[in-house]
Coordinates of N, CA, C and O in Angstrom, one line a residue:
M216 N 209.6 -156.2 198.3 CA 210.1 -155.3 199.3 C 210.9 -156.1 200.2 O 211.8 -155.3 200.9
I217 N 210.6 -157.3 200.4 CA 211.5 -157.7 201.7 C 213.0 -158.0 201.3 O 214.0 -158.0 202.0
N218 N 213.0 -158.8 199.9 CA 214.1 -159.1 199.4 C 215.3 -157.5 199.6 O 216.5 -158.3 199.6
L219 N 214.6 -156.4 198.9 CA 215.4 -155.4 198.8 C 215.9 -155.0 200.0 O 217.1 -154.5 200.5
M220 N 215.2 -155.2 201.0 CA 215.8 -155.0 202.4 C 216.8 -155.9 203.2 O 217.9 -155.5 203.6
G221 N 216.4 -157.3 202.6 CA 217.3 -158.0 203.0 C 219.0 -158.2 202.2 O 220.3 -157.9 202.8
D222 N 219.0 -157.5 201.3 CA 219.8 -157.7 200.4 C 220.8 -156.1 200.8 O 221.9 -156.3 201.2
A223 N 220.1 -155.3 201.2 CA 221.0 -153.9 201.8 C 221.4 -154.1 203.3 O 222.4 -153.6 203.4
T224 N 220.9 -155.0 204.0 CA 221.4 -155.6 205.6 C 222.6 -156.3 205.0 O 223.6 -156.6 205.7
L225 N 222.8 -157.3 204.2 CA 223.8 -157.7 203.6 C 224.9 -157.0 203.1 O 225.9 -157.5 203.3
N226 N 224.5 -156.2 202.6 CA 225.5 -155.2 201.9 C 226.4 -154.4 202.9 O 227.5 -154.2 202.7
K227 N 225.5 -153.9 203.9 CA 226.2 -153.5 205.0 C 227.0 -154.5 205.9 O 228.2 -153.9 206.0
K228 N 226.4 -155.4 206.0 CA 227.3 -156.4 206.6 C 228.8 -156.8 205.8 O 229.8 -156.7 206.2
R229 N 228.5 -157.1 204.3 CA 229.7 -157.1 203.7 C 230.9 -155.6 203.5 O 232.1 -156.0 203.4
A230 N 230.1 -154.6 203.5 CA 231.0 -153.5 203.7 C 231.8 -153.7 204.9 O 232.9 -153.1 204.9
K231 N 231.2 -153.6 206.1 CA 232.0 -153.8 207.1 C 233.2 -155.0 207.2 O 233.9 -154.5 207.7
D232 N 232.5 -156.2 206.7 CA 233.8 -157.3 206.8 C 234.8 -156.8 205.6 O 235.9 -156.9 206.1
L233 N 234.4 -155.9 204.6 CA 235.4 -155.6 203.9 C 236.3 -154.6 204.3 O 237.6 -155.0 204.5
L234 N 236.1 -153.4 205.0 CA 236.7 -152.5 205.6 C 237.5 -153.3 206.8 O 238.6 -152.9 206.6
G235 N 237.2 -154.3 207.6 CA 237.9 -155.1 208.5 C 238.9 -155.6 207.8 O 240.0 -155.5 208.6
V236 N 238.8 -156.2 206.7 CA 239.9 -157.0 205.9 C 240.8 -156.1 205.6 O 241.9 -156.2 205.6
L237 N 240.2 -155.2 205.0 CA 241.3 -153.9 204.3 C 242.4 -153.1 205.5 O 243.3 -153.1 205.2
S238 N 241.9 -153.2 206.8 CA 242.3 -153.1 208.2 C 243.7 -153.7 208.4 O 244.2 -153.3 208.6
L239 N 243.5 -155.4 208.2 CA 244.1 -156.2 208.5 C 245.2 -155.9 207.2 O 246.6 -156.6 207.4
L240 N 244.7 -155.8 206.0 CA 245.6 -156.2 204.5 C 246.4 -154.8 205.1 O 248.1 -155.2 204.4
T241 N 246.5 -153.6 205.5 CA 247.2 -152.6 205.5 C 248.1 -153.0 206.6 O 249.8 -152.6 206.0
A242 N 248.1 -153.5 207.6 CA 249.0 -154.1 208.3 C 250.4 -155.5 207.5 O 251.2 -155.4 207.7
V243 N 249.6 -156.2 206.9 CA 249.9 -157.2 206.1 C 251.0 -156.7 205.0 O 252.0 -156.9 204.8
I244 N 250.5 -155.2 204.1 CA 251.2 -154.7 203.3 C 252.3 -153.9 204.1 O 253.5 -153.8 203.6
N245 N 252.5 -153.4 205.3 CA 253.6 -152.9 205.7 C 254.9 -154.0 206.2 O 255.8 -153.5 205.7
V246 N 254.5 -155.1 206.4 CA 255.3 -156.1 206.7 C 256.1 -156.5 205.4 O 256.8 -156.3 205.5
I247 N 255.4 -156.7 204.6 CA 255.9 -156.9 203.4 C 257.0 -155.7 202.7 O 257.8 -156.1 202.1
F248 N 256.2 -154.7 203.3 CA 257.2 -153.5 202.3 C 258.4 -153.0 203.3 O 259.6 -152.7 202.7
C249 N 258.5 -153.7 204.6 CA 259.3 -153.4 205.4 C 260.2 -154.8 204.7 O 261.6 -154.4 204.6
F250 N 260.2 -155.6 204.4 CA 261.0 -156.7 204.0 C 261.8 -156.5 202.7 O 262.9 -156.9 201.9
V251 N 260.7 -155.5 201.7 CA 261.0 -155.3 200.5 C 262.4 -154.3 200.4 O 263.4 -154.3 199.8
T252 N 262.2 -153.3 201.3 CA 262.9 -152.0 201.2 C 263.9 -152.4 202.2 O 264.6 -151.3 202.4
R253 N 264.5 -153.3 202.7 CA 265.8 -153.2 204.0 C 266.9 -153.0 203.1 O 267.1 -153.4 202.0
G254 N 268.0 -152.9 204.0 CA 269.0 -152.4 203.3 C 269.8 -151.3 203.9 O 269.1 -150.5 204.4
P255 N 271.0 -151.4 203.6 CA 272.0 -150.5 203.9 C 271.5 -148.7 203.3 O 271.8 -147.6 203.2
N256 N 271.1 -149.3 201.8 CA 270.8 -148.2 201.2 C 269.4 -147.7 201.1 O 268.7 -147.3 199.7
A257 N 268.6 -148.0 201.9 CA 267.2 -147.9 201.8 C 266.4 -146.7 202.2 O 267.5 -145.8 203.0
N258 N 265.5 -145.9 201.4 CA 265.2 -144.4 201.9 C 264.3 -144.5 202.9 O 263.2 -145.0 202.7
L259 N 264.9 -144.3 204.0 CA 264.3 -144.2 205.4 C 263.0 -143.4 205.5 O 261.8 -143.4 206.0
T260 N 263.2 -142.1 204.3 CA 261.8 -141.2 204.7 C 260.8 -141.8 203.9 O 259.6 -141.6 204.5
L261 N 261.0 -142.5 202.7 CA 259.9 -143.0 202.0 C 259.4 -144.5 203.2 O 258.1 -144.4 203.3
V262 N 260.4 -145.1 203.9 CA 260.2 -146.1 204.4 C 259.0 -145.8 205.7 O 257.7 -146.3 205.8
I263 N 259.5 -144.8 206.7 CA 258.5 -143.9 207.5 C 257.1 -143.5 206.9 O 256.2 -143.7 207.5
S264 N 257.4 -142.8 205.9 CA 256.0 -141.8 205.2 C 255.1 -143.4 205.1 O 253.8 -143.3 205.4
V265 N 255.4 -144.4 204.2 CA 254.4 -145.5 204.0 C 254.1 -145.9 205.0 O 252.6 -146.5 205.1
F266 N 255.0 -146.5 206.2 CA 254.6 -146.9 207.4 C 253.2 -146.2 207.9 O 252.0 -146.9 208.5
T267 N 253.3 -144.7 208.2 CA 252.6 -144.1 209.0 C 251.5 -143.8 208.3 O 250.2 -144.0 208.6
V268 N 251.3 -143.7 206.7 CA 250.1 -143.5 205.9 C 249.3 -144.6 205.7 O 248.1 -144.8 206.2
L269 N 250.0 -146.0 205.7 CA 249.2 -147.2 205.8 C 248.6 -147.4 207.4 O 247.5 -147.7 207.5
S270 N 249.4 -147.0 208.2 CA 248.6 -147.5 209.6 C 247.6 -146.7 210.0 O 246.8 -147.0 210.7
V271 N 247.7 -145.4 209.7 CA 246.8 -144.5 210.0 C 245.6 -145.1 209.1 O 244.2 -145.1 209.7
V272 N 245.3 -145.2 207.7 CA 244.6 -145.6 206.9 C 244.0 -147.1 207.5 O 242.6 -147.1 207.8
G273 N 244.9 -147.8 207.8 CA 244.1 -149.2 208.7 C 243.4 -149.0 210.0 O 242.4 -149.9 210.1
I274 N 244.0 -147.9 210.8 CA 243.3 -147.8 211.6 C 241.7 -147.4 211.9 O 240.8 -147.4 212.4
I275 N 241.8 -146.4 210.6 CA 240.4 -145.5 210.3 C 239.6 -146.8 209.7 O 238.4 -146.6 210.1
F276 N 240.1 -147.6 208.6 CA 239.5 -148.8 208.4 C 238.7 -149.6 209.6 O 237.7 -150.1 209.3
A277 N 239.6 -149.7 210.3 CA 239.2 -150.6 211.3 C 238.0 -150.0 212.2 O 237.4 -150.8 212.7
I278 N 238.3 -149.0 212.6 CA 237.2 -148.1 213.5 C 236.0 -148.0 212.8 O 234.8 -148.1 212.9
I279 N 236.0 -147.8 211.4 CA 234.8 -147.7 210.1 C 233.9 -148.6 210.2 O 232.6 -148.9 210.3
S280 N 234.8 -150.0 210.5 CA 233.9 -151.3 210.3 C 233.2 -151.8 211.4 O 232.3 -152.7 211.0
K281 N 233.4 -151.1 212.5 CA 232.4 -151.2 213.9 C 232.3 -152.9 214.1 O 231.0 -152.9 214.7
K282 N 233.1 -153.6 213.8 CA 233.2 -155.3 214.1 C 234.2 -155.0 215.3 O 235.3 -154.8 215.2
L283 N 233.7 -155.3 216.4 CA 234.7 -155.6 217.8 C 236.1 -156.3 217.4 O 237.1 -155.8 217.6
W284 N 236.0 -157.6 216.7 CA 237.2 -158.2 216.5 C 237.9 -157.6 215.6 O 239.5 -157.4 215.4
F285 N 237.5 -156.8 214.5 CA 238.3 -156.0 213.2 C 239.1 -155.1 214.1 O 240.1 -154.3 213.9
I286 N 238.1 -154.3 215.1 CA 238.5 -153.1 215.5 C 239.9 -153.6 216.7 O 240.8 -152.9 216.8
I287 N 239.7 -154.1 217.4 CA 240.7 -154.7 218.3 C 242.0 -155.1 217.6 O 243.1 -154.8 217.7
I288 N 241.9 -156.0 216.5 CA 243.0 -156.7 215.8 C 243.7 -155.5 215.0 O 245.0 -155.5 214.9
G289 N 242.4 -154.9 214.3 CA 243.4 -153.7 213.4 C 243.7 -152.9 213.9 O 245.2 -152.4 213.7
I290 N 243.7 -152.2 215.1 CA 244.2 -151.3 216.3 C 245.4 -151.8 216.5 O 246.5 -151.1 216.6
I291 N 245.5 -153.3 217.1 CA 246.7 -153.6 217.7 C 247.9 -153.8 216.5 O 249.0 -153.0 216.7
L292 N 247.4 -154.3 215.6 CA 248.4 -154.4 214.4 C 249.0 -153.3 213.8 O 250.2 -153.0 213.4
N293 N 248.1 -152.6 213.6 CA 248.8 -151.1 212.7 C 249.1 -150.2 213.7 O 250.2 -149.1 213.3
G294 N 248.7 -150.1 215.1 CA 249.5 -149.3 215.8 C 250.9 -149.9 216.8 O 251.7 -149.1 216.5
A295 N 251.2 -151.3 216.2 CA 252.6 -152.0 216.6 C 253.2 -151.2 215.2 O 254.4 -150.7 215.5
V296 N 252.9 -151.0 214.1 CA 253.4 -150.7 213.0 C 253.8 -149.0 213.4 O 254.5 -148.4 212.7
L297 N 252.7 -148.5 213.7 CA 253.2 -146.8 213.5 C 254.0 -146.8 214.9 O 254.6 -145.5 214.7
G298 N 253.8 -147.4 215.8 CA 254.9 -147.4 217.0 C 256.5 -147.7 216.4 O 257.4 -146.5 216.6
F299 N 256.6 -148.6 215.5 CA 257.9 -149.1 214.6 C 258.2 -148.1 213.9 O 259.3 -147.5 213.9
A300 N 257.5 -147.2 213.4 CA 257.5 -146.2 212.4 C 258.3 -145.0 213.5 O 259.1 -144.3 212.9
Y301 N 257.6 -144.7 214.6 CA 257.8 -143.9 215.1 C 259.1 -143.9 215.9 O 260.2 -143.1 215.8
F302 N 259.6 -145.0 216.2 CA 261.2 -145.5 216.5 C 262.0 -145.4 215.5 O 263.2 -145.0 215.8
L303 N 261.7 -146.0 214.4 CA 262.6 -145.1 213.2 C 262.4 -144.0 213.0 O 263.8 -144.1 212.4
L304 N 261.7 -143.4 213.0 CA 261.9 -141.7 212.9 C 262.8 -141.4 213.7 O 263.8 -140.4 213.5
L305 N 262.7 -141.6 215.0 CA 263.6 -141.4 216.1 C 265.1 -141.7 216.0 O 265.9 -141.0 216.1
A306 N 265.6 -142.7 215.5 CA 266.5 -143.7 215.2 C 267.2 -142.5 214.0 O 268.4 -142.2 213.9
V307 N 266.4 -142.2 213.2 CA 267.1 -141.5 211.8 C 267.4 -140.0 212.5 O 268.3 -139.4 211.9
G308 N 266.2 -139.4 213.5 CA 267.0 -138.3 213.9 C 268.0 -138.5 214.7 O 269.2 -137.4 214.9
I309 N 268.4 -139.3 215.4 CA 269.5 -139.5 216.1 C 270.8 -139.5 215.4 O 271.8 -138.9 215.9
S310 N 270.7 -140.5 214.4 CA 271.9 -141.0 213.7 C 272.5 -139.3 212.8 O 273.6 -139.5 212.1
E311 N 271.6 -138.4 212.2 CA 271.8 -137.8 211.8 C 272.3 -136.4 212.7 O 272.1 -136.3 213.6
P312 N 273.5 -135.8 212.1 CA 274.2 -134.6 212.5 C 273.1 -133.5 212.8 O 272.9 -133.3 212.0

């Protein structure tokens, strides 16, 4: 019985760590995607959509992880990417007639 309880606690801890790492991973994927899709012929609608979806998912992962370090870093990094996507959307809206 004691081993079963210990394993359950360990699995919850590993799940929280995994969600926190996934939160940081979404920010890293956003940066890599930015460098891959750059250029004058980039589909900006796709780029904005990917940035927005991955950032929101990353923020959700950070909050669900319930670890303060992952929450702070995950929200800061994914929030910065979400802000970048907003300004990119604003720039696309200004440039189109």
